[in-house]
């Protein structure tokens, strides 16, 4: 019995040290947080090591020079029990669509600070994947099905890339996803339909900071979706000019409107749902699906001595501000910005009627008619 116990102990000891004995000179193999780790960082390596024990669970390859991850490169190296792979700052340019194939227990991937421009939709079909970090690369588009049917995925980071486009089905069936980070990319507009197939949307958080968001009618639905369903870090508009640097937290969806130029309207590139003026050459034509407000109503209210409604004010005030700032003096622009012109001093706008004519072109007969109807202050 004693001999048998001794043999078992010797066998166990040999098994526990065997994986360390297979460590190569460029790596340091040890237990860290209960897992078998190979630390091969900063050693001038140009490829994935092939002589490590198949028991290795954590592989750290930061700060090497591995330009390419070839098909099944980890599986072919016998590293089938990997749970975490860290490849930060390795000058990686190309990732084969099957680079991580065969790694069924892999939970963490970090490919940050590399030169990756594109990822194939099949790259991350890993049943155990939980954390994916691909910050500081040169990715411009996320393809359809890139992150689909990953039941364990919780955190995705694409910060500091060049992403301007996301496929309609990039994110699909991700029931445990908690965080999406897209800080400092080139995102201008998104649609909520991109994320509605994720699953547990009520608990999803976004980091959308430092993107050139164009806060107009095309972004309205996504803005409303983020504010209604998710937590987001402070996010600011880049365009249009009158909303530049405005926090999403301070805005309402009614302020996300579209302005169209006279040339666009003349070319029939837009079909306004309501005309902001009865005059076909007006530069104030726009589309408002939720609130039908137009300059005719605006003018009639002024001429009748009535106040503009709060909903009308919330829409037309920023538009007038954008247009009037180009032609009116600083004092009037300040009044408009403070929402005093439309609420308490509507009649003061009549004093500036000559200025308004500069951006609402009228025919001579129409101008004479409008002048005759003005209410004397």
GROMACS .gro file of C-alpha atoms in nm:
model
  377
    1UNK     CA    1   0.000   0.000   0.000
    2UNK     CA    2   0.283   0.237   0.092
    3UNK     CA    3   0.463   0.165  -0.233
    4UNK     CA    4   0.144   0.231  -0.431
    5UNK     CA    5   0.088   0.564  -0.254
    6UNK     CA    6   0.447   0.664  -0.317
    7UNK     CA    7   0.414   0.578  -0.686
    8UNK     CA    8   0.096   0.784  -0.713
    9UNK     CA    9   0.261   1.083  -0.543
   10UNK     CA   10   0.562   1.058  -0.772
   11UNK     CA   11   0.341   1.033  -1.078
   12UNK     CA   12   0.135   1.336  -0.963
   13UNK     CA   13   0.446   1.540  -0.892
   14UNK     CA   14   0.589   1.454  -1.232
   15UNK     CA   15   0.260   1.553  -1.400
   16UNK     CA   16   0.249   1.885  -1.215
   17UNK     CA   17   0.604   1.977  -1.317
   18UNK     CA   18   0.599   1.835  -1.668
   19UNK     CA   19   0.430   2.140  -1.822
   20UNK     CA   20   0.698   2.365  -1.670
   21UNK     CA   21   0.976   2.142  -1.803
   22UNK     CA   22   0.847   2.201  -2.157
   23UNK     CA   23   0.882   2.579  -2.120
   24UNK     CA   24   1.112   2.738  -2.376
   25UNK     CA   25   1.391   2.989  -2.296
   26UNK     CA   26   1.194   3.286  -2.436
   27UNK     CA   27   0.909   3.226  -2.192
   28UNK     CA   28   0.860   3.208  -1.819
   29UNK     CA   29   0.610   2.940  -1.713
   30UNK     CA   30   0.437   2.951  -1.375
   31UNK     CA   31   0.106   2.932  -1.195
   32UNK     CA   32  -0.079   3.267  -1.181
   33UNK     CA   33  -0.421   3.289  -1.014
   34UNK     CA   34  -0.453   2.912  -1.030
   35UNK     CA   35  -0.385   2.887  -1.404
   36UNK     CA   36  -0.082   2.765  -1.597
   37UNK     CA   37   0.071   3.067  -1.765
   38UNK     CA   38   0.343   3.114  -2.024
   39UNK     CA   39   0.479   3.469  -2.016
   40UNK     CA   40   0.661   3.525  -2.347
   41UNK     CA   41   0.644   3.905  -2.358
   42UNK     CA   42   0.910   4.133  -2.507
   43UNK     CA   43   1.137   3.861  -2.642
   44UNK     CA   44   1.158   3.943  -3.011
   45UNK     CA   45   0.939   3.650  -3.109
   46UNK     CA   46   0.811   3.645  -3.468
   47UNK     CA   47   0.573   3.348  -3.444
   48UNK     CA   48   0.358   3.154  -3.200
   49UNK     CA   49   0.573   2.913  -2.993
   50UNK     CA   50   0.519   2.549  -3.088
   51UNK     CA   51   0.708   2.367  -2.809
   52UNK     CA   52   0.503   2.471  -2.505
   53UNK     CA   53   0.302   2.219  -2.308
   54UNK     CA   54  -0.055   2.158  -2.420
   55UNK     CA   55  -0.155   2.231  -2.057
   56UNK     CA   56  -0.082   2.604  -2.092
   57UNK     CA   57  -0.397   2.805  -2.017
   58UNK     CA   58  -0.273   3.165  -2.041
   59UNK     CA   59  -0.039   3.281  -2.318
   60UNK     CA   60   0.111   3.631  -2.296
   61UNK     CA   61   0.284   3.745  -2.615
   62UNK     CA   62   0.271   4.123  -2.577
   63UNK     CA   63   0.533   4.344  -2.741
   64UNK     CA   64   0.668   4.096  -2.992
   65UNK     CA   65   0.678   4.109  -3.371
   66UNK     CA   66   0.419   3.864  -3.500
   67UNK     CA   67   0.293   4.011  -3.825
   68UNK     CA   68   0.037   3.739  -3.906
   69UNK     CA   69  -0.190   3.492  -3.729
   70UNK     CA   70  -0.220   3.198  -3.969
   71UNK     CA   71  -0.498   2.941  -3.994
   72UNK     CA   72  -0.530   2.722  -3.680
   73UNK     CA   73  -0.193   2.850  -3.561
   74UNK     CA   74  -0.263   2.784  -3.190
   75UNK     CA   75  -0.432   2.449  -3.252
   76UNK     CA   76  -0.139   2.329  -3.464
   77UNK     CA   77   0.099   2.433  -3.184
   78UNK     CA   78  -0.089   2.201  -2.952
   79UNK     CA   79  -0.220   2.488  -2.733
   80UNK     CA   80  -0.573   2.348  -2.722
   81UNK     CA   81  -0.639   2.437  -2.357
   82UNK     CA   82  -0.581   2.809  -2.390
   83UNK     CA   83  -0.825   3.025  -2.196
   84UNK     CA   84  -0.658   3.361  -2.246
   85UNK     CA   85  -0.446   3.499  -2.532
   86UNK     CA   86  -0.282   3.839  -2.508
   87UNK     CA   87  -0.122   3.973  -2.827
   88UNK     CA   88  -0.102   4.347  -2.759
   89UNK     CA   89   0.146   4.552  -2.959
   90UNK     CA   90   0.274   4.276  -3.185
   91UNK     CA   91   0.251   4.461  -3.520
   92UNK     CA   92  -0.018   4.217  -3.636
   93UNK     CA   93  -0.157   4.308  -3.978
   94UNK     CA   94  -0.350   3.998  -4.080
   95UNK     CA   95  -0.569   3.759  -3.882
   96UNK     CA   96  -0.679   3.447  -4.070
   97UNK     CA   97  -1.048   3.366  -4.032
   98UNK     CA   98  -0.954   3.032  -3.871
   99UNK     CA   99  -0.666   3.159  -3.655
  100UNK     CA  100  -0.846   3.069  -3.330
  101UNK     CA  101  -1.019   2.754  -3.458
  102UNK     CA  102  -1.018   2.459  -3.222
  103UNK     CA  103  -0.986   2.667  -2.904
  104UNK     CA  104  -1.313   2.565  -2.744
  105UNK     CA  105  -1.231   2.688  -2.392
  106UNK     CA  106  -1.087   3.026  -2.494
  107UNK     CA  107  -1.253   3.308  -2.297
  108UNK     CA  108  -1.024   3.614  -2.344
  109UNK     CA  109  -0.865   3.762  -2.658
  110UNK     CA  110  -0.668   4.087  -2.662
  111UNK     CA  111  -0.548   4.209  -3.003
  112UNK     CA  112  -0.512   4.574  -2.907
  113UNK     CA  113  -0.242   4.811  -3.037
  114UNK     CA  114  -0.182   4.637  -3.369
  115UNK     CA  115  -0.231   4.722  -3.736
  116UNK     CA  116  -0.538   4.514  -3.816
  117UNK     CA  117  -0.759   4.666  -4.088
  118UNK     CA  118  -1.019   4.395  -4.139
  119UNK     CA  119  -1.169   4.098  -3.957
  120UNK     CA  120  -1.345   3.812  -4.135
  121UNK     CA  121  -1.695   3.727  -4.005
  122UNK     CA  122  -1.578   3.377  -3.906
  123UNK     CA  123  -1.284   3.490  -3.693
  124UNK     CA  124  -1.443   3.467  -3.348
  125UNK     CA  125  -1.678   3.171  -3.367
  126UNK     CA  126  -1.572   3.053  -3.023
  127UNK     CA  127  -1.834   2.903  -2.788
  128UNK     CA  128  -1.663   3.016  -2.463
  129UNK     CA  129  -1.549   3.367  -2.565
  130UNK     CA  130  -1.633   3.629  -2.298
  131UNK     CA  131  -1.398   3.925  -2.347
  132UNK     CA  132  -1.279   4.064  -2.679
  133UNK     CA  133  -1.043   4.364  -2.686
  134UNK     CA  134  -0.940   4.505  -3.025
  135UNK     CA  135  -0.855   4.865  -2.933
  136UNK     CA  136  -0.608   5.085  -3.119
  137UNK     CA  137  -0.613   4.924  -3.461
  138UNK     CA  138  -0.710   5.049  -3.808
  139UNK     CA  139  -1.044   4.873  -3.858
  140UNK     CA  140  -1.290   5.070  -4.073
  141UNK     CA  141  -1.589   4.835  -4.095
  142UNK     CA  142  -1.738   4.557  -3.884
  143UNK     CA  143  -1.875   4.286  -4.111
  144UNK     CA  144  -2.208   4.105  -4.079
  145UNK     CA  145  -2.202   3.810  -3.836
  146UNK     CA  146  -1.864   3.909  -3.694
  147UNK     CA  147  -2.008   3.870  -3.344
  148UNK     CA  148  -2.306   3.638  -3.378
  149UNK     CA  149  -2.430   3.342  -3.175
  150UNK     CA  150  -2.173   3.379  -2.898
  151UNK     CA  151  -2.363   3.273  -2.584
  152UNK     CA  152  -2.092   3.372  -2.333
  153UNK     CA  153  -1.974   3.706  -2.479
  154UNK     CA  154  -1.992   3.988  -2.223
  155UNK     CA  155  -1.753   4.270  -2.319
  156UNK     CA  156  -1.651   4.398  -2.665
  157UNK     CA  157  -1.403   4.683  -2.713
  158UNK     CA  158  -1.322   4.852  -3.043
  159UNK     CA  159  -1.194   5.183  -2.904
  160UNK     CA  160  -0.954   5.398  -3.108
  161UNK     CA  161  -1.011   5.243  -3.448
  162UNK     CA  162  -1.143   5.405  -3.768
  163UNK     CA  163  -1.484   5.241  -3.770
  164UNK     CA  164  -1.739   5.432  -3.976
  165UNK     CA  165  -1.967   5.145  -4.080
  166UNK     CA  166  -2.122   4.850  -3.896
  167UNK     CA  167  -2.303   4.571  -4.081
  168UNK     CA  168  -2.676   4.523  -4.016
  169UNK     CA  169  -2.615   4.181  -3.859
  170UNK     CA  170  -2.277   4.232  -3.695
  171UNK     CA  171  -2.428   4.172  -3.350
  172UNK     CA  172  -2.675   3.887  -3.323
  173UNK     CA  173  -2.791   3.656  -3.045
  174UNK     CA  174  -2.554   3.776  -2.772
  175UNK     CA  175  -2.768   3.713  -2.466
  176UNK     CA  176  -2.498   3.790  -2.206
  177UNK     CA  177  -2.345   4.099  -2.367
  178UNK     CA  178  -2.302   4.379  -2.111
  179UNK     CA  179  -2.069   4.636  -2.268
  180UNK     CA  180  -1.995   4.769  -2.617
  181UNK     CA  181  -1.715   5.023  -2.647
  182UNK     CA  182  -1.664   5.232  -2.961
  183UNK     CA  183  -1.479   5.529  -2.818
  184UNK     CA  184  -1.287   5.746  -3.064
  185UNK     CA  185  -1.390   5.605  -3.400
  186UNK     CA  186  -1.549   5.766  -3.708
  187UNK     CA  187  -1.913   5.687  -3.635
  188UNK     CA  188  -2.152   5.952  -3.765
  189UNK     CA  189  -2.487   5.775  -3.758
  190UNK     CA  190  -2.623   5.437  -3.643
  191UNK     CA  191  -2.961   5.265  -3.641
  192UNK     CA  192  -3.106   5.090  -3.334
  193UNK     CA  193  -3.185   4.785  -3.548
  194UNK     CA  194  -2.812   4.700  -3.529
  195UNK     CA  195  -2.849   4.609  -3.162
  196UNK     CA  196  -3.207   4.493  -3.124
  197UNK     CA  197  -3.113   4.132  -3.204
  198UNK     CA  198  -2.853   4.115  -2.929
  199UNK     CA  199  -3.085   3.974  -2.664
  200UNK     CA  200  -3.059   4.125  -2.317
  201UNK     CA  201  -3.069   4.483  -2.445
  202UNK     CA  202  -3.198   4.635  -2.119
  203UNK     CA  203  -2.865   4.568  -1.944
  204UNK     CA  204  -2.639   4.674  -2.229
  205UNK     CA  205  -2.403   4.970  -2.178
  206UNK     CA  206  -2.233   5.176  -2.448
  207UNK     CA  207  -1.921   5.388  -2.465
  208UNK     CA  208  -1.972   5.612  -2.771
  209UNK     CA  209  -1.749   5.906  -2.681
  210UNK     CA  210  -1.537   6.103  -2.925
  211UNK     CA  211  -1.712   6.009  -3.248
  212UNK     CA  212  -1.815   6.275  -3.505
  213UNK     CA  213  -2.188   6.220  -3.441
  214UNK     CA  214  -2.418   6.408  -3.677
  215UNK     CA  215  -2.714   6.484  -3.455
  216UNK     CA  216  -2.989   6.519  -3.714
  217UNK     CA  217  -3.305   6.327  -3.804
  218UNK     CA  218  -3.100   6.029  -3.928
  219UNK     CA  219  -2.958   5.972  -3.580
  220UNK     CA  220  -3.281   6.044  -3.389
  221UNK     CA  221  -3.397   5.683  -3.351
  222UNK     CA  222  -3.058   5.562  -3.228
  223UNK     CA  223  -3.031   5.854  -2.984
  224UNK     CA  224  -3.375   5.772  -2.845
  225UNK     CA  225  -3.284   5.401  -2.829
  226UNK     CA  226  -2.965   5.467  -2.629
  227UNK     CA  227  -3.133   5.705  -2.387
  228UNK     CA  228  -3.434   5.479  -2.337
  229UNK     CA  229  -3.272   5.138  -2.308
  230UNK     CA  230  -2.909   5.166  -2.213
  231UNK     CA  231  -2.650   5.339  -2.004
  232UNK     CA  232  -2.400   5.541  -2.201
  233UNK     CA  233  -2.093   5.740  -2.104
  234UNK     CA  234  -2.112   6.116  -2.179
  235UNK     CA  235  -2.153   6.161  -2.555
  236UNK     CA  236  -2.150   6.483  -2.759
  237UNK     CA  237  -2.269   6.602  -3.098
  238UNK     CA  238  -2.021   6.706  -3.363
  239UNK     CA  239  -2.274   6.833  -3.617
  240UNK     CA  240  -2.483   7.036  -3.699
  241UNK     CA  241  -2.313   7.354  -3.589
  242UNK     CA  242  -2.588   7.468  -3.352
  243UNK     CA  243  -2.562   7.137  -3.157
  244UNK     CA  244  -2.183   7.107  -3.165
  245UNK     CA  245  -2.040   6.997  -2.829
  246UNK     CA  246  -2.390   6.952  -2.687
  247UNK     CA  247  -2.419   6.653  -2.453
  248UNK     CA  248  -2.674   6.389  -2.550
  249UNK     CA  249  -2.789   6.402  -2.191
  250UNK     CA  250  -2.901   6.763  -2.238
  251UNK     CA  251  -3.093   6.701  -2.563
  252UNK     CA  252  -3.429   6.558  -2.660
  253UNK     CA  253  -3.508   6.360  -2.971
  254UNK     CA  254  -3.717   6.650  -3.109
  255UNK     CA  255  -3.395   6.848  -3.151
  256UNK     CA  256  -3.255   6.589  -3.394
  257UNK     CA  257  -3.386   6.741  -3.719
  258UNK     CA  258  -3.267   6.770  -4.078
  259UNK     CA  259  -3.206   7.088  -4.275
  260UNK     CA  260  -3.191   7.075  -4.654
  261UNK     CA  261  -3.034   7.322  -4.890
  262UNK     CA  262  -3.221   7.500  -5.165
  263UNK     CA  263  -3.019   7.304  -5.422
  264UNK     CA  264  -3.122   6.968  -5.271
  265UNK     CA  265  -3.486   7.065  -5.283
  266UNK     CA  266  -3.459   7.196  -5.640
  267UNK     CA  267  -3.297   6.866  -5.745
  268UNK     CA  268  -3.578   6.677  -5.569
  269UNK     CA  269  -3.327   6.494  -5.352
  270UNK     CA  270  -3.560   6.540  -5.056
  271UNK     CA  271  -3.937   6.539  -5.023
  272UNK     CA  272  -4.034   6.750  -4.722
  273UNK     CA  273  -4.323   6.610  -4.521
  274UNK     CA  274  -4.422   6.964  -4.433
  275UNK     CA  275  -4.322   7.289  -4.602
  276UNK     CA  276  -4.165   7.542  -4.373
  277UNK     CA  277  -4.278   7.818  -4.606
  278UNK     CA  278  -4.538   7.867  -4.877
  279UNK     CA  279  -4.263   8.001  -5.100
  280UNK     CA  280  -4.103   7.730  -5.318
  281UNK     CA  281  -3.757   7.889  -5.309
  282UNK     CA  282  -3.736   7.897  -4.931
  283UNK     CA  283  -3.413   7.770  -4.774
  284UNK     CA  284  -3.607   7.658  -4.469
  285UNK     CA  285  -3.765   7.348  -4.622
  286UNK     CA  286  -3.717   7.041  -4.404
  287UNK     CA  287  -3.874   6.713  -4.297
  288UNK     CA  288  -4.045   6.679  -3.962
  289UNK     CA  289  -4.227   6.348  -3.916
  290UNK     CA  290  -4.330   6.391  -3.555
  291UNK     CA  291  -4.410   6.761  -3.523
  292UNK     CA  292  -4.557   6.945  -3.823
  293UNK     CA  293  -4.432   7.299  -3.776
  294UNK     CA  294  -4.385   7.549  -4.055
  295UNK     CA  295  -4.296   7.908  -4.110
  296UNK     CA  296  -4.650   7.991  -4.219
  297UNK     CA  297  -4.783   7.887  -3.877
  298UNK     CA  298  -4.486   8.063  -3.723
  299UNK     CA  299  -4.561   8.383  -3.914
  300UNK     CA  300  -4.936   8.363  -3.850
  301UNK     CA  301  -4.875   8.332  -3.479
  302UNK     CA  302  -4.654   8.637  -3.485
  303UNK     CA  303  -4.901   8.838  -3.689
  304UNK     CA  304  -5.189   8.737  -3.459
  305UNK     CA  305  -4.989   8.837  -3.153
  306UNK     CA  306  -4.986   8.478  -3.020
  307UNK     CA  307  -4.702   8.290  -2.856
  308UNK     CA  308  -4.535   7.995  -3.023
  309UNK     CA  309  -4.610   7.661  -2.854
  310UNK     CA  310  -4.333   7.496  -2.659
  311UNK     CA  311  -4.309   7.205  -2.904
  312UNK     CA  312  -4.287   7.444  -3.199
  313UNK     CA  313  -4.022   7.644  -3.019
  314UNK     CA  314  -3.808   7.338  -2.943
  315UNK     CA  315  -3.793   7.259  -3.314
  316UNK     CA  316  -3.769   7.596  -3.481
  317UNK     CA  317  -3.554   7.784  -3.230
  318UNK     CA  318  -3.227   7.595  -3.305
  319UNK     CA  319  -3.299   7.611  -3.679
  320UNK     CA  320  -3.356   7.985  -3.672
  321UNK     CA  321  -3.048   8.024  -3.458
  322UNK     CA  322  -2.834   7.842  -3.715
  323UNK     CA  323  -2.965   8.052  -4.002
  324UNK     CA  324  -2.993   8.390  -3.832
  325UNK     CA  325  -2.643   8.383  -3.686
  326UNK     CA  326  -2.510   8.429  -4.038
  327UNK     CA  327  -2.698   8.756  -4.094
  328UNK     CA  328  -2.822   8.905  -3.768
  329UNK     CA  329  -2.621   9.097  -3.515
  330UNK     CA  330  -2.476   8.938  -3.204
  331UNK     CA  331  -2.747   9.068  -2.975
  332UNK     CA  332  -3.032   8.906  -3.167
  333UNK     CA  333  -2.842   8.576  -3.192
  334UNK     CA  334  -2.798   8.580  -2.813
  335UNK     CA  335  -3.170   8.642  -2.762
  336UNK     CA  336  -3.258   8.348  -2.981
  337UNK     CA  337  -3.007   8.126  -2.803
  338UNK     CA  338  -3.174   8.208  -2.470
  339UNK     CA  339  -3.519   8.115  -2.602
  340UNK     CA  340  -3.655   8.458  -2.517
  341UNK     CA  341  -3.747   8.568  -2.867
  342UNK     CA  342  -4.002   8.294  -2.924
  343UNK     CA  343  -4.145   8.281  -2.571
  344UNK     CA  344  -4.164   8.634  -2.428
  345UNK     CA  345  -4.065   8.877  -2.700
  346UNK     CA  346  -4.216   8.737  -3.018
  347UNK     CA  347  -4.313   9.083  -3.138
  348UNK     CA  348  -3.949   9.192  -3.130
  349UNK     CA  349  -3.891   8.969  -3.432
  350UNK     CA  350  -4.104   9.207  -3.638
  351UNK     CA  351  -3.837   9.472  -3.588
  352UNK     CA  352  -3.594   9.235  -3.763
  353UNK     CA  353  -3.824   9.149  -4.054
  354UNK     CA  354  -3.586   9.305  -4.304
  355UNK     CA  355  -3.314   9.065  -4.187
  356UNK     CA  356  -3.541   8.764  -4.216
  357UNK     CA  357  -3.605   8.853  -4.579
  358UNK     CA  358  -3.238   8.782  -4.648
  359UNK     CA  359  -3.289   8.404  -4.594
  360UNK     CA  360  -3.656   8.374  -4.694
  361UNK     CA  361  -3.656   8.498  -5.056
  362UNK     CA  362  -3.992   8.647  -5.146
  363UNK     CA  363  -4.133   8.773  -5.467
  364UNK     CA  364  -4.204   9.147  -5.472
  365UNK     CA  365  -4.580   9.095  -5.456
  366UNK     CA  366  -4.544   8.850  -5.164
  367UNK     CA  367  -4.316   9.091  -4.977
  368UNK     CA  368  -4.563   9.375  -5.018
  369UNK     CA  369  -4.844   9.154  -4.893
  370UNK     CA  370  -4.644   9.042  -4.588
  371UNK     CA  371  -4.544   9.400  -4.506
  372UNK     CA  372  -4.905   9.517  -4.519
  373UNK     CA  373  -5.011   9.245  -4.274
  374UNK     CA  374  -4.748   9.321  -4.012
  375UNK     CA  375  -4.877   9.416  -3.671
  376UNK     CA  376  -4.750   9.748  -3.550
  377UNK     CA  377  -4.568   9.720  -3.222
   0.00000   0.00000   0.00000
